[in-house]
Each structure stands twice: as C-alpha cells, then as structure tokens.
JSON list of C-alpha atoms in Angstrom, two decimals:
[
{"chain": "L", "resi": 1, "resn": "TRP", "atom": "CA", "xyz": [106.40, 41.57, 221.23]},
{"chain": "L", "resi": 2, "resn": "ALA", "atom": "CA", "xyz": [104.99, 38.79, 219.22]},
{"chain": "L", "resi": 3, "resn": "VAL", "atom": "CA", "xyz": [105.88, 35.73, 217.08]},
{"chain": "L", "resi": 4, "resn": "VAL", "atom": "CA", "xyz": [103.15, 34.62, 215.35]},
{"chain": "L", "resi": 5, "resn": "ILE", "atom": "CA", "xyz": [103.38, 31.00, 212.79]},
{"chain": "L", "resi": 6, "resn": "GLY", "atom": "CA", "xyz": [100.86, 29.87, 210.41]},
{"chain": "L", "resi": 7, "resn": "ILE", "atom": "CA", "xyz": [101.47, 26.91, 208.25]},
{"chain": "L", "resi": 8, "resn": "SER", "atom": "CA", "xyz": [98.96, 25.54, 205.58]},
{"chain": "L", "resi": 9, "resn": "GLU", "atom": "CA", "xyz": [101.13, 24.66, 203.00]},
{"chain": "L", "resi": 10, "resn": "TYR", "atom": "CA", "xyz": [103.84, 21.65, 203.65]},
{"chain": "L", "resi": 11, "resn": "GLY", "atom": "CA", "xyz": [107.07, 21.28, 201.75]},
{"chain": "L", "resi": 12, "resn": "ASN", "atom": "CA", "xyz": [106.56, 16.99, 202.19]},
{"chain": "L", "resi": 13, "resn": "PRO", "atom": "CA", "xyz": [103.73, 16.01, 200.00]},
{"chain": "L", "resi": 14, "resn": "THR", "atom": "CA", "xyz": [102.72, 13.18, 202.52]},
{"chain": "L", "resi": 15, "resn": "ILE", "atom": "CA", "xyz": [101.86, 16.19, 205.19]},
{"chain": "L", "resi": 16, "resn": "LYS", "atom": "CA", "xyz": [98.09, 17.30, 204.16]},
{"chain": "L", "resi": 17, "resn": "ASN", "atom": "CA", "xyz": [97.85, 20.80, 203.45]},
{"chain": "L", "resi": 18, "resn": "LEU", "atom": "CA", "xyz": [95.47, 22.81, 205.90]},
{"chain": "L", "resi": 19, "resn": "ASN", "atom": "CA", "xyz": [93.12, 25.43, 204.41]},
{"chain": "L", "resi": 20, "resn": "TYR", "atom": "CA", "xyz": [93.34, 28.32, 206.70]},
{"chain": "L", "resi": 21, "resn": "ALA", "atom": "CA", "xyz": [96.24, 28.14, 208.82]},
{"chain": "L", "resi": 22, "resn": "ASP", "atom": "CA", "xyz": [98.12, 30.70, 207.23]},
{"chain": "L", "resi": 23, "resn": "ARG", "atom": "CA", "xyz": [95.29, 33.22, 206.98]},
{"chain": "L", "resi": 24, "resn": "ASP", "atom": "CA", "xyz": [94.60, 32.59, 210.57]},
{"chain": "L", "resi": 25, "resn": "ALA", "atom": "CA", "xyz": [98.06, 33.72, 211.62]},
{"chain": "L", "resi": 26, "resn": "ARG", "atom": "CA", "xyz": [98.15, 36.43, 209.18]},
{"chain": "L", "resi": 27, "resn": "ASP", "atom": "CA", "xyz": [94.78, 37.96, 210.43]},
{"chain": "L", "resi": 28, "resn": "PHE", "atom": "CA", "xyz": [95.74, 37.60, 214.25]},
{"chain": "L", "resi": 29, "resn": "ALA", "atom": "CA", "xyz": [99.11, 39.33, 213.53]},
{"chain": "L", "resi": 30, "resn": "GLU", "atom": "CA", "xyz": [96.92, 42.19, 211.49]},
{"chain": "L", "resi": 31, "resn": "PHE", "atom": "CA", "xyz": [94.57, 42.44, 214.73]},
{"chain": "L", "resi": 32, "resn": "LEU", "atom": "CA", "xyz": [97.82, 42.93, 216.96]},
{"chain": "L", "resi": 33, "resn": "LYS", "atom": "CA", "xyz": [99.15, 45.49, 214.59]},
{"chain": "L", "resi": 34, "resn": "SER", "atom": "CA", "xyz": [95.60, 47.61, 214.98]},
{"chain": "L", "resi": 35, "resn": "THR", "atom": "CA", "xyz": [94.98, 49.93, 217.95]},
{"chain": "L", "resi": 36, "resn": "ALA", "atom": "CA", "xyz": [92.31, 47.79, 219.42]},
{"chain": "L", "resi": 37, "resn": "GLY", "atom": "CA", "xyz": [95.04, 44.94, 219.35]},
{"chain": "L", "resi": 38, "resn": "GLY", "atom": "CA", "xyz": [97.74, 46.74, 221.18]},
{"chain": "L", "resi": 39, "resn": "GLY", "atom": "CA", "xyz": [99.44, 48.50, 218.48]},
{"chain": "L", "resi": 40, "resn": "PHE", "atom": "CA", "xyz": [102.20, 46.05, 218.08]},
{"chain": "L", "resi": 41, "resn": "GLU", "atom": "CA", "xyz": [104.92, 47.64, 216.44]},
{"chain": "L", "resi": 42, "resn": "PRO", "atom": "CA", "xyz": [106.16, 46.03, 213.13]},
{"chain": "L", "resi": 43, "resn": "ASP", "atom": "CA", "xyz": [109.70, 45.43, 214.59]},
{"chain": "L", "resi": 44, "resn": "ARG", "atom": "CA", "xyz": [109.02, 44.00, 217.55]},
{"chain": "L", "resi": 45, "resn": "MET", "atom": "CA", "xyz": [106.87, 41.18, 215.78]},
{"chain": "L", "resi": 46, "resn": "LYS", "atom": "CA", "xyz": [108.11, 37.88, 213.72]},
{"chain": "L", "resi": 47, "resn": "ILE", "atom": "CA", "xyz": [105.43, 36.58, 211.54]},
{"chain": "L", "resi": 48, "resn": "LEU", "atom": "CA", "xyz": [106.26, 33.26, 209.45]},
{"chain": "L", "resi": 49, "resn": "LEU", "atom": "CA", "xyz": [103.97, 32.15, 207.29]},
{"chain": "L", "resi": 50, "resn": "ASN", "atom": "CA", "xyz": [104.46, 28.83, 205.10]},
{"chain": "L", "resi": 51, "resn": "LYS", "atom": "CA", "xyz": [107.88, 28.57, 203.52]},
{"chain": "L", "resi": 52, "resn": "GLU", "atom": "CA", "xyz": [108.79, 31.14, 205.99]},
{"chain": "L", "resi": 53, "resn": "ALA", "atom": "CA", "xyz": [107.99, 28.78, 208.75]},
{"chain": "L", "resi": 54, "resn": "THR", "atom": "CA", "xyz": [110.84, 26.68, 208.87]},
{"chain": "L", "resi": 55, "resn": "LEU", "atom": "CA", "xyz": [112.61, 24.78, 211.57]},
{"chain": "L", "resi": 56, "resn": "GLN", "atom": "CA", "xyz": [115.53, 27.42, 211.73]},
{"chain": "L", "resi": 57, "resn": "ASN", "atom": "CA", "xyz": [113.59, 30.46, 211.42]},
{"chain": "L", "resi": 58, "resn": "ILE", "atom": "CA", "xyz": [111.03, 29.28, 214.24]},
{"chain": "L", "resi": 59, "resn": "LYS", "atom": "CA", "xyz": [113.98, 28.89, 216.68]},
{"chain": "L", "resi": 60, "resn": "GLN", "atom": "CA", "xyz": [115.36, 32.25, 215.95]},
{"chain": "L", "resi": 61, "resn": "ALA", "atom": "CA", "xyz": [112.32, 33.73, 216.33]},
{"chain": "L", "resi": 62, "resn": "LEU", "atom": "CA", "xyz": [111.93, 32.23, 219.71]},
{"chain": "L", "resi": 63, "resn": "TYR", "atom": "CA", "xyz": [115.20, 31.93, 220.92]},
{"chain": "L", "resi": 64, "resn": "ASN", "atom": "CA", "xyz": [116.84, 34.89, 219.53]},
{"chain": "L", "resi": 65, "resn": "PHE", "atom": "CA", "xyz": [114.27, 37.47, 218.58]},
{"chain": "L", "resi": 66, "resn": "LEU", "atom": "CA", "xyz": [112.33, 37.27, 221.69]},
{"chain": "L", "resi": 67, "resn": "ARG", "atom": "CA", "xyz": [115.60, 37.65, 223.65]},
{"chain": "L", "resi": 68, "resn": "GLN", "atom": "CA", "xyz": [115.18, 41.08, 223.23]},
{"chain": "L", "resi": 69, "resn": "THR", "atom": "CA", "xyz": [112.43, 41.39, 225.53]},
{"chain": "L", "resi": 70, "resn": "VAL", "atom": "CA", "xyz": [112.56, 43.09, 229.34]},
{"chain": "L", "resi": 71, "resn": "ASP", "atom": "CA", "xyz": [110.84, 41.64, 232.27]},
{"chain": "L", "resi": 72, "resn": "LYS", "atom": "CA", "xyz": [108.00, 44.21, 231.82]},
{"chain": "L", "resi": 73, "resn": "ASP", "atom": "CA", "xyz": [107.15, 43.48, 228.08]},
{"chain": "L", "resi": 74, "resn": "LEU", "atom": "CA", "xyz": [104.10, 41.37, 226.96]},
{"chain": "L", "resi": 75, "resn": "VAL", "atom": "CA", "xyz": [105.18, 38.57, 224.42]},
{"chain": "L", "resi": 76, "resn": "VAL", "atom": "CA", "xyz": [102.48, 37.00, 222.39]},
{"chain": "L", "resi": 77, "resn": "ILE", "atom": "CA", "xyz": [103.10, 33.63, 220.82]},
{"chain": "L", "resi": 78, "resn": "TYR", "atom": "CA", "xyz": [100.83, 32.17, 218.44]},
{"chain": "L", "resi": 79, "resn": "PHE", "atom": "CA", "xyz": [100.78, 28.92, 216.34]},
{"chain": "L", "resi": 80, "resn": "ALA", "atom": "CA", "xyz": [98.35, 27.69, 213.89]},
{"chain": "L", "resi": 81, "resn": "GLY", "atom": "CA", "xyz": [99.17, 24.41, 212.34]},
{"chain": "L", "resi": 82, "resn": "HIS", "atom": "CA", "xyz": [100.03, 20.75, 212.20]},
{"chain": "L", "resi": 83, "resn": "GLY", "atom": "CA", "xyz": [101.96, 18.63, 215.29]},
{"chain": "L", "resi": 84, "resn": "SER", "atom": "CA", "xyz": [102.52, 15.04, 215.80]},
{"chain": "L", "resi": 85, "resn": "PRO", "atom": "CA", "xyz": [104.18, 12.66, 218.49]},
{"chain": "L", "resi": 86, "resn": "GLU", "atom": "CA", "xyz": [107.30, 10.74, 217.36]},
{"chain": "L", "resi": 87, "resn": "PRO", "atom": "CA", "xyz": [105.77, 7.48, 216.16]},
{"chain": "L", "resi": 88, "resn": "ALA", "atom": "CA", "xyz": [108.55, 5.65, 217.68]},
{"chain": "L", "resi": 89, "resn": "ASN", "atom": "CA", "xyz": [107.97, 7.45, 221.30]},
{"chain": "L", "resi": 90, "resn": "PRO", "atom": "CA", "xyz": [104.36, 9.04, 221.10]},
{"chain": "L", "resi": 91, "resn": "SER", "atom": "CA", "xyz": [105.58, 10.89, 224.32]},
{"chain": "L", "resi": 92, "resn": "ASN", "atom": "CA", "xyz": [107.78, 13.18, 222.38]},
{"chain": "L", "resi": 93, "resn": "ASN", "atom": "CA", "xyz": [105.58, 16.13, 220.54]},
{"chain": "L", "resi": 94, "resn": "TYR", "atom": "CA", "xyz": [106.34, 18.52, 217.96]},
{"chain": "L", "resi": 95, "resn": "LEU", "atom": "CA", "xyz": [105.06, 20.82, 216.05]},
{"chain": "L", "resi": 96, "resn": "LEU", "atom": "CA", "xyz": [105.46, 20.36, 212.38]},
{"chain": "L", "resi": 97, "resn": "THR", "atom": "CA", "xyz": [107.52, 23.24, 210.68]},
{"chain": "L", "resi": 98, "resn": "TYR", "atom": "CA", "xyz": [107.44, 23.89, 206.49]},
{"chain": "L", "resi": 99, "resn": "ASP", "atom": "CA", "xyz": [110.29, 21.71, 206.03]},
{"chain": "L", "resi": 100, "resn": "THR", "atom": "CA", "xyz": [109.68, 18.89, 208.56]},
{"chain": "L", "resi": 101, "resn": "ASP", "atom": "CA", "xyz": [110.30, 15.19, 207.12]},
{"chain": "L", "resi": 102, "resn": "PRO", "atom": "CA", "xyz": [107.31, 13.39, 208.58]},
{"chain": "L", "resi": 103, "resn": "ASN", "atom": "CA", "xyz": [109.97, 10.05, 208.84]},
{"chain": "L", "resi": 104, "resn": "SER", "atom": "CA", "xyz": [112.57, 11.97, 211.04]},
{"chain": "L", "resi": 105, "resn": "LEU", "atom": "CA", "xyz": [110.70, 14.11, 213.05]},
{"chain": "L", "resi": 106, "resn": "GLU", "atom": "CA", "xyz": [113.35, 14.09, 215.91]},
{"chain": "L", "resi": 107, "resn": "THR", "atom": "CA", "xyz": [115.45, 16.14, 213.32]},
{"chain": "L", "resi": 108, "resn": "SER", "atom": "CA", "xyz": [113.39, 18.38, 211.45]},
{"chain": "L", "resi": 109, "resn": "ALA", "atom": "CA", "xyz": [110.21, 19.39, 213.52]},
{"chain": "L", "resi": 110, "resn": "PHE", "atom": "CA", "xyz": [110.21, 21.88, 216.28]},
{"chain": "L", "resi": 111, "resn": "PRO", "atom": "CA", "xyz": [109.74, 19.98, 219.66]},
{"chain": "L", "resi": 112, "resn": "MET", "atom": "CA", "xyz": [107.12, 21.08, 222.35]},
{"chain": "L", "resi": 113, "resn": "TRP", "atom": "CA", "xyz": [109.69, 20.86, 224.96]},
{"chain": "L", "resi": 114, "resn": "ASP", "atom": "CA", "xyz": [111.65, 23.45, 223.37]},
{"chain": "L", "resi": 115, "resn": "VAL", "atom": "CA", "xyz": [108.83, 26.28, 223.61]},
{"chain": "L", "resi": 116, "resn": "ASN", "atom": "CA", "xyz": [109.58, 25.48, 227.36]},
{"chain": "L", "resi": 117, "resn": "THR", "atom": "CA", "xyz": [113.36, 26.00, 226.54]},
{"chain": "L", "resi": 118, "resn": "ALA", "atom": "CA", "xyz": [112.18, 29.59, 225.40]},
{"chain": "L", "resi": 119, "resn": "LEU", "atom": "CA", "xyz": [110.17, 30.54, 228.12]},
{"chain": "L", "resi": 120, "resn": "THR", "atom": "CA", "xyz": [112.64, 29.27, 230.74]},
{"chain": "L", "resi": 121, "resn": "ARG", "atom": "CA", "xyz": [116.12, 30.09, 229.16]},
{"chain": "L", "resi": 122, "resn": "TYR", "atom": "CA", "xyz": [115.67, 32.66, 226.63]},
{"chain": "L", "resi": 123, "resn": "ILE", "atom": "CA", "xyz": [112.83, 35.13, 226.74]},
{"chain": "L", "resi": 124, "resn": "PRO", "atom": "CA", "xyz": [113.02, 37.53, 230.04]},
{"chain": "L", "resi": 125, "resn": "SER", "atom": "CA", "xyz": [109.49, 38.81, 229.58]},
{"chain": "L", "resi": 126, "resn": "LYS", "atom": "CA", "xyz": [107.24, 37.66, 232.70]},
{"chain": "L", "resi": 127, "resn": "ARG", "atom": "CA", "xyz": [104.11, 38.50, 231.01]},
{"chain": "L", "resi": 128, "resn": "VAL", "atom": "CA", "xyz": [103.70, 35.78, 228.11]},
{"chain": "L", "resi": 129, "resn": "VAL", "atom": "CA", "xyz": [100.53, 34.50, 226.54]},
{"chain": "L", "resi": 130, "resn": "VAL", "atom": "CA", "xyz": [100.68, 31.57, 223.97]},
{"chain": "L", "resi": 131, "resn": "PHE", "atom": "CA", "xyz": [97.92, 30.63, 221.76]},
{"chain": "L", "resi": 132, "resn": "SER", "atom": "CA", "xyz": [97.84, 27.13, 219.74]},
{"chain": "L", "resi": 133, "resn": "ASP", "atom": "CA", "xyz": [95.40, 26.55, 217.03]},
{"chain": "L", "resi": 134, "resn": "ALA", "atom": "CA", "xyz": [96.55, 23.39, 216.40]},
{"chain": "L", "resi": 135, "resn": "CYS", "atom": "CA", "xyz": [95.87, 19.61, 217.20]},
{"chain": "L", "resi": 136, "resn": "HIS", "atom": "CA", "xyz": [98.57, 17.17, 217.55]},
{"chain": "L", "resi": 137, "resn": "SER", "atom": "CA", "xyz": [98.03, 13.17, 217.05]},
{"chain": "L", "resi": 138, "resn": "GLY", "atom": "CA", "xyz": [99.50, 10.38, 215.44]},
{"chain": "L", "resi": 139, "resn": "GLY", "atom": "CA", "xyz": [100.01, 9.54, 211.84]},
{"chain": "L", "resi": 140, "resn": "ILE", "atom": "CA", "xyz": [100.86, 11.74, 208.65]},
{"chain": "L", "resi": 141, "resn": "SER", "atom": "CA", "xyz": [97.81, 11.48, 206.89]},
{"chain": "L", "resi": 142, "resn": "SER", "atom": "CA", "xyz": [94.01, 12.84, 207.10]},
{"chain": "L", "resi": 143, "resn": "ASP", "atom": "CA", "xyz": [91.17, 12.92, 205.08]},
{"chain": "L", "resi": 144, "resn": "ILE", "atom": "CA", "xyz": [89.38, 15.91, 206.68]},
{"chain": "L", "resi": 145, "resn": "ALA", "atom": "CA", "xyz": [90.37, 19.24, 207.15]},
{"chain": "L", "resi": 146, "resn": "THR", "atom": "CA", "xyz": [91.56, 19.27, 210.81]},
{"chain": "L", "resi": 147, "resn": "ARG", "atom": "CA", "xyz": [94.60, 20.50, 212.51]},
{"chain": "L", "resi": 148, "resn": "GLY", "atom": "CA", "xyz": [95.86, 17.21, 213.45]},
{"chain": "L", "resi": 149, "resn": "VAL", "atom": "CA", "xyz": [97.70, 14.76, 210.97]},
{"chain": "L", "resi": 150, "resn": "SER", "atom": "CA", "xyz": [94.70, 12.16, 212.14]},
{"chain": "L", "resi": 151, "resn": "LEU", "atom": "CA", "xyz": [92.94, 11.62, 215.37]},
{"chain": "L", "resi": 152, "resn": "THR", "atom": "CA", "xyz": [94.27, 8.77, 217.77]},
{"chain": "L", "resi": 153, "resn": "GLU", "atom": "CA", "xyz": [93.28, 8.51, 221.34]},
{"chain": "L", "resi": 154, "resn": "THR", "atom": "CA", "xyz": [97.02, 10.02, 222.14]},
{"chain": "L", "resi": 155, "resn": "ASN", "atom": "CA", "xyz": [97.10, 13.44, 222.07]},
{"chain": "L", "resi": 156, "resn": "LEU", "atom": "CA", "xyz": [99.70, 14.60, 224.61]},
{"chain": "L", "resi": 157, "resn": "ILE", "atom": "CA", "xyz": [100.29, 17.75, 223.05]},
{"chain": "L", "resi": 158, "resn": "ASN", "atom": "CA", "xyz": [97.90, 20.36, 224.85]},
{"chain": "L", "resi": 159, "resn": "GLN", "atom": "CA", "xyz": [99.01, 18.77, 228.21]},
{"chain": "L", "resi": 160, "resn": "TYR", "atom": "CA", "xyz": [102.70, 19.88, 227.01]},
{"chain": "L", "resi": 161, "resn": "LEU", "atom": "CA", "xyz": [101.45, 23.61, 226.55]},
{"chain": "L", "resi": 162, "resn": "ALA", "atom": "CA", "xyz": [99.52, 23.43, 229.57]},
{"chain": "L", "resi": 163, "resn": "ASP", "atom": "CA", "xyz": [102.76, 22.56, 231.43]},
{"chain": "L", "resi": 164, "resn": "LEU", "atom": "CA", "xyz": [104.10, 25.45, 229.96]},
{"chain": "L", "resi": 165, "resn": "SER", "atom": "CA", "xyz": [102.20, 27.42, 232.49]},
{"chain": "L", "resi": 166, "resn": "LYS", "atom": "CA", "xyz": [104.43, 26.18, 235.19]},
{"chain": "L", "resi": 167, "resn": "SER", "atom": "CA", "xyz": [107.58, 27.24, 234.01]},
{"chain": "L", "resi": 168, "resn": "LYS", "atom": "CA", "xyz": [107.20, 31.14, 234.60]},
{"chain": "L", "resi": 169, "resn": "GLU", "atom": "CA", "xyz": [104.93, 33.18, 236.73]},
{"chain": "L", "resi": 170, "resn": "GLY", "atom": "CA", "xyz": [102.62, 34.95, 234.27]},
{"chain": "L", "resi": 171, "resn": "THR", "atom": "CA", "xyz": [102.33, 32.68, 231.67]},
{"chain": "L", "resi": 172, "resn": "ILE", "atom": "CA", "xyz": [98.96, 32.02, 230.14]},
{"chain": "L", "resi": 173, "resn": "VAL", "atom": "CA", "xyz": [98.26, 28.95, 227.79]},
{"chain": "L", "resi": 174, "resn": "PHE", "atom": "CA", "xyz": [95.42, 28.68, 225.53]},
{"chain": "L", "resi": 175, "resn": "THR", "atom": "CA", "xyz": [95.29, 25.86, 222.97]},
{"chain": "L", "resi": 176, "resn": "ALA", "atom": "CA", "xyz": [92.21, 24.61, 220.86]},
{"chain": "L", "resi": 177, "resn": "SER", "atom": "CA", "xyz": [91.18, 21.46, 222.14]},
{"chain": "L", "resi": 178, "resn": "GLN", "atom": "CA", "xyz": [91.51, 18.88, 224.36]},
{"chain": "L", "resi": 179, "resn": "ALA", "atom": "CA", "xyz": [93.78, 15.82, 224.41]},
{"chain": "L", "resi": 180, "resn": "GLY", "atom": "CA", "xyz": [92.30, 13.10, 222.06]},
{"chain": "L", "resi": 181, "resn": "GLU", "atom": "CA", "xyz": [90.40, 15.96, 220.21]},
{"chain": "L", "resi": 182, "resn": "VAL", "atom": "CA", "xyz": [90.78, 17.37, 216.58]},
{"chain": "L", "resi": 183, "resn": "SER", "atom": "CA", "xyz": [90.77, 21.10, 215.89]},
{"chain": "L", "resi": 184, "resn": "GLN", "atom": "CA", "xyz": [88.43, 22.22, 213.17]},
{"chain": "L", "resi": 185, "resn": "GLU", "atom": "CA", "xyz": [88.50, 24.27, 210.10]},
{"chain": "L", "resi": 186, "resn": "LEU", "atom": "CA", "xyz": [85.15, 25.66, 208.96]},
{"chain": "L", "resi": 187, "resn": "ASP", "atom": "CA", "xyz": [85.03, 26.99, 205.28]},
{"chain": "L", "resi": 188, "resn": "LYS", "atom": "CA", "xyz": [81.93, 28.91, 206.57]},
{"chain": "L", "resi": 189, "resn": "PHE", "atom": "CA", "xyz": [84.33, 31.28, 208.96]},
{"chain": "L", "resi": 190, "resn": "GLY", "atom": "CA", "xyz": [87.72, 30.91, 206.30]},
{"chain": "L", "resi": 191, "resn": "HIS", "atom": "CA", "xyz": [89.43, 30.09, 209.65]},
{"chain": "L", "resi": 192, "resn": "GLY", "atom": "CA", "xyz": [90.04, 27.63, 212.15]},
{"chain": "L", "resi": 193, "resn": "VAL", "atom": "CA", "xyz": [87.11, 27.48, 214.81]},
{"chain": "L", "resi": 194, "resn": "PHE", "atom": "CA", "xyz": [88.96, 28.42, 217.72]},
{"chain": "L", "resi": 195, "resn": "THR", "atom": "CA", "xyz": [90.83, 31.42, 215.60]},
{"chain": "L", "resi": 196, "resn": "TYR", "atom": "CA", "xyz": [87.90, 32.61, 214.74]},
{"chain": "L", "resi": 197, "resn": "TYR", "atom": "CA", "xyz": [86.33, 32.87, 218.04]},
{"chain": "L", "resi": 198, "resn": "LEU", "atom": "CA", "xyz": [89.75, 34.00, 219.31]},
{"chain": "L", "resi": 199, "resn": "LEU", "atom": "CA", "xyz": [89.62, 37.29, 216.84]},
{"chain": "L", "resi": 200, "resn": "GLN", "atom": "CA", "xyz": [85.77, 37.72, 217.24]},
{"chain": "L", "resi": 201, "resn": "GLY", "atom": "CA", "xyz": [86.37, 37.88, 221.20]},
{"chain": "L", "resi": 202, "resn": "MET", "atom": "CA", "xyz": [89.43, 40.45, 220.97]},
{"chain": "L", "resi": 203, "resn": "LYS", "atom": "CA", "xyz": [87.33, 42.34, 218.57]},
{"chain": "L", "resi": 204, "resn": "GLY", "atom": "CA", "xyz": [84.77, 42.75, 221.29]},
{"chain": "L", "resi": 205, "resn": "GLU", "atom": "CA", "xyz": [82.59, 39.96, 221.62]},
{"chain": "L", "resi": 206, "resn": "ALA", "atom": "CA", "xyz": [84.20, 39.11, 224.70]},
{"chain": "L", "resi": 207, "resn": "ASP", "atom": "CA", "xyz": [83.54, 42.24, 226.67]},
{"chain": "L", "resi": 208, "resn": "ILE", "atom": "CA", "xyz": [80.92, 40.46, 229.09]},
{"chain": "L", "resi": 209, "resn": "ASN", "atom": "CA", "xyz": [80.75, 43.47, 231.31]},
{"chain": "L", "resi": 210, "resn": "ASN", "atom": "CA", "xyz": [80.75, 46.38, 228.56]},
{"chain": "L", "resi": 211, "resn": "ASP", "atom": "CA", "xyz": [83.70, 48.12, 229.55]},
{"chain": "L", "resi": 212, "resn": "TYR", "atom": "CA", "xyz": [85.50, 48.49, 226.37]},
{"chain": "L", "resi": 213, "resn": "THR", "atom": "CA", "xyz": [88.13, 46.50, 227.44]},
{"chain": "L", "resi": 214, "resn": "VAL", "atom": "CA", "xyz": [88.58, 42.37, 226.69]},
{"chain": "L", "resi": 215, "resn": "THR", "atom": "CA", "xyz": [90.50, 40.78, 229.34]},
{"chain": "L", "resi": 216, "resn": "ILE", "atom": "CA", "xyz": [92.30, 37.26, 228.86]},
{"chain": "L", "resi": 217, "resn": "GLY", "atom": "CA", "xyz": [90.10, 35.88, 231.50]},
{"chain": "L", "resi": 218, "resn": "GLU", "atom": "CA", "xyz": [86.82, 37.23, 229.66]},
{"chain": "L", "resi": 219, "resn": "LEU", "atom": "CA", "xyz": [88.32, 36.29, 226.11]},
{"chain": "L", "resi": 220, "resn": "MET", "atom": "CA", "xyz": [89.01, 32.60, 227.62]},
{"chain": "L", "resi": 221, "resn": "ASP", "atom": "CA", "xyz": [85.70, 32.08, 228.83]},
{"chain": "L", "resi": 222, "resn": "TYR", "atom": "CA", "xyz": [84.25, 33.56, 225.48]},
{"chain": "L", "resi": 223, "resn": "VAL", "atom": "CA", "xyz": [86.21, 31.25, 223.05]},
{"chain": "L", "resi": 224, "resn": "GLU", "atom": "CA", "xyz": [85.61, 28.36, 225.30]},
{"chain": "L", "resi": 225, "resn": "GLU", "atom": "CA", "xyz": [81.93, 28.56, 225.24]},
{"chain": "L", "resi": 226, "resn": "SER", "atom": "CA", "xyz": [81.65, 29.41, 221.32]},
{"chain": "L", "resi": 227, "resn": "VAL", "atom": "CA", "xyz": [83.87, 26.97, 220.15]},
{"chain": "L", "resi": 228, "resn": "LYS", "atom": "CA", "xyz": [82.28, 24.14, 222.34]},
{"chain": "L", "resi": 229, "resn": "ARG", "atom": "CA", "xyz": [78.72, 25.47, 220.92]},
{"chain": "L", "resi": 230, "resn": "GLN", "atom": "CA", "xyz": [80.00, 25.43, 217.12]},
{"chain": "L", "resi": 231, "resn": "THR", "atom": "CA", "xyz": [81.47, 21.93, 217.26]},
{"chain": "L", "resi": 232, "resn": "LYS", "atom": "CA", "xyz": [78.38, 20.60, 219.24]},
{"chain": "L", "resi": 233, "resn": "GLY", "atom": "CA", "xyz": [81.04, 19.57, 221.99]},
{"chain": "L", "resi": 234, "resn": "ASN", "atom": "CA", "xyz": [83.70, 17.73, 220.09]},
{"chain": "L", "resi": 235, "resn": "GLN", "atom": "CA", "xyz": [86.12, 21.04, 220.53]},
{"chain": "L", "resi": 236, "resn": "HIS", "atom": "CA", "xyz": [86.83, 21.99, 223.93]},
{"chain": "L", "resi": 237, "resn": "PRO", "atom": "CA", "xyz": [89.46, 24.59, 224.35]},
{"chain": "L", "resi": 238, "resn": "THR", "atom": "CA", "xyz": [91.84, 24.33, 227.16]},
{"chain": "L", "resi": 239, "resn": "ARG", "atom": "CA", "xyz": [94.08, 27.08, 229.29]},
{"chain": "L", "resi": 240, "resn": "ASN", "atom": "CA", "xyz": [96.41, 26.21, 231.82]},
{"chain": "L", "resi": 241, "resn": "GLN", "atom": "CA", "xyz": [95.70, 25.98, 235.18]},
{"chain": "L", "resi": 242, "resn": "GLY", "atom": "CA", "xyz": [98.64, 27.99, 236.60]},
{"chain": "L", "resi": 243, "resn": "THR", "atom": "CA", "xyz": [98.49, 31.24, 238.34]},
{"chain": "L", "resi": 244, "resn": "TYR", "atom": "CA", "xyz": [98.04, 34.14, 236.00]},
{"chain": "L", "resi": 245, "resn": "ASP", "atom": "CA", "xyz": [96.34, 37.68, 235.67]},
{"chain": "L", "resi": 246, "resn": "ARG", "atom": "CA", "xyz": [92.66, 37.00, 234.54]},
{"chain": "L", "resi": 247, "resn": "ASP", "atom": "CA", "xyz": [92.22, 40.89, 234.17]},
{"chain": "L", "resi": 248, "resn": "LEU", "atom": "CA", "xyz": [95.26, 41.10, 231.87]},
{"chain": "L", "resi": 249, "resn": "THR", "atom": "CA", "xyz": [94.12, 43.59, 229.11]},
{"chain": "L", "resi": 250, "resn": "ILE", "atom": "CA", "xyz": [94.25, 41.47, 225.64]},
{"chain": "L", "resi": 251, "resn": "SER", "atom": "CA", "xyz": [92.36, 44.15, 223.40]},
{"chain": "L", "resi": 252, "resn": "LEU", "atom": "CA", "xyz": [90.41, 47.21, 223.57]},
{"chain": "L", "resi": 253, "resn": "ILE", "atom": "CA", "xyz": [87.66, 48.31, 221.94]},
{"chain": "L", "resi": 254, "resn": "PRO", "atom": "CA", "xyz": [87.09, 51.86, 220.24]},
{"chain": "L", "resi": 255, "resn": "HIS", "atom": "CA", "xyz": [84.13, 53.89, 221.41]}
]
C-alpha cells in the first residue's frame, strides 16, 4: 500500500512554488507500480499531486485509505513539498498542503504529529516506510528553490519524523535533510536531490553486494553518501535510530 504526495504548486500566492516536487512524487509512484518497485496495484495506491493534495484529501489518505491494511502489509508513505513551523509556536511543525493559508497554519496545514497519529491509531500495518523530501523551517518566502519556505536555525521537523520510528515496531523514516538544512532541487536532475538518488538507488545503483535486490539498508547508505557528495556536504539525509529490518527488500533488479 502507498500514499504518495507531491506539491509544487500552492494555492496561496505567498507560498513560493517548487519546480519538481510533483514530478518527484509522480516518478516515485510510477516506480512503485513497476515490477522492480514491487508491482504496487493502482487500487492500493493514493497519489495526490498539487491541487489534489488538500488538507482533507491527505487526512483521508492517511487515516481512512491506509486503515484498510493488515499487519503483514508493507506501507510506503512519500511526501515532497514545503513545510513550516507555526510562527507563534516553532515547536509545532506542519506539512503545507495545497490549500494551506500561511496566516493560519494551525487550521489549514497538516500537523506533523498527525502522521504519528496515523501510524499509531489508524494504520494496522507493522511495516511502514516513510520518505520525506521536504525541508521545514520558518518564514513564508524564499529566493532559491529549496524544500523549505526559508532557512532558519529552527528546523525541528526532521526530529519529528525521526521520532515517528518510536511509534511502532518496524517503522522506517528517511528524510532529506538534517535540522537547519535546506533540501535542494537541481535543474540538471529535474528532481529534488534526495528523490533523484532515492530513485537511482531503487533502480539498482544501491545494490552494493550485486545480489539483484536493494534492501532499505543499502538504499539509505547509498542515498546518504550520494546526497552529501552532490551538495558538497550541505545536505545530510537522516534516518530514524529505532529498530527496523535493514534487510527489508525495497526493490528488485531485473536480470
């Protein structure tokens, strides 16, 4: 089962649009549908791009759609887009949805702690992988194409995501950057840097031991190293420190 969300275009003009977040999500979803990506069935996927990625639709996908899973299922959740802390209370972090009003995040954006709510209260599966190609920091304007609405020293969202791993055994959380960093997009890739290497790794570049299987451990090792090199050490993908199966198969290589 998968929920894939990508938002490049925002309804509110004060939120700077991104270049490739929707393409990131679309390409990621297409790979999941392929045989190599696990052959996810369309009726077990919810793909929300741009105008479709409203607050209500994201809630429905995480709370209701994924409630159909059983404990043995694999659930993949992917998000590419902006995020921001609440200006009045920076410890409250949100994913910005298509219809977010930046002047009222608490009523119009998706709270990060509600991802935790979905994992602990609504999703029966015991194997959940969360990928987030987003940067979450303060302000609502940006002059460069990064996945945060501006760069400040306060960026707690990735800590929120890492903490999700404690919510249920077998939850893997892999985020694009550490606290205080932006998540970059590059025109030469036509993708966010994190997602570009995520896809390259899943397609086979991460198969370090050449056994035609890419495990989540191999994938995270490959993406971390590649993103750090490409961004000259300015972006460090971060994984949760909880217990998970490094050998969980994430993709297979045709041979």
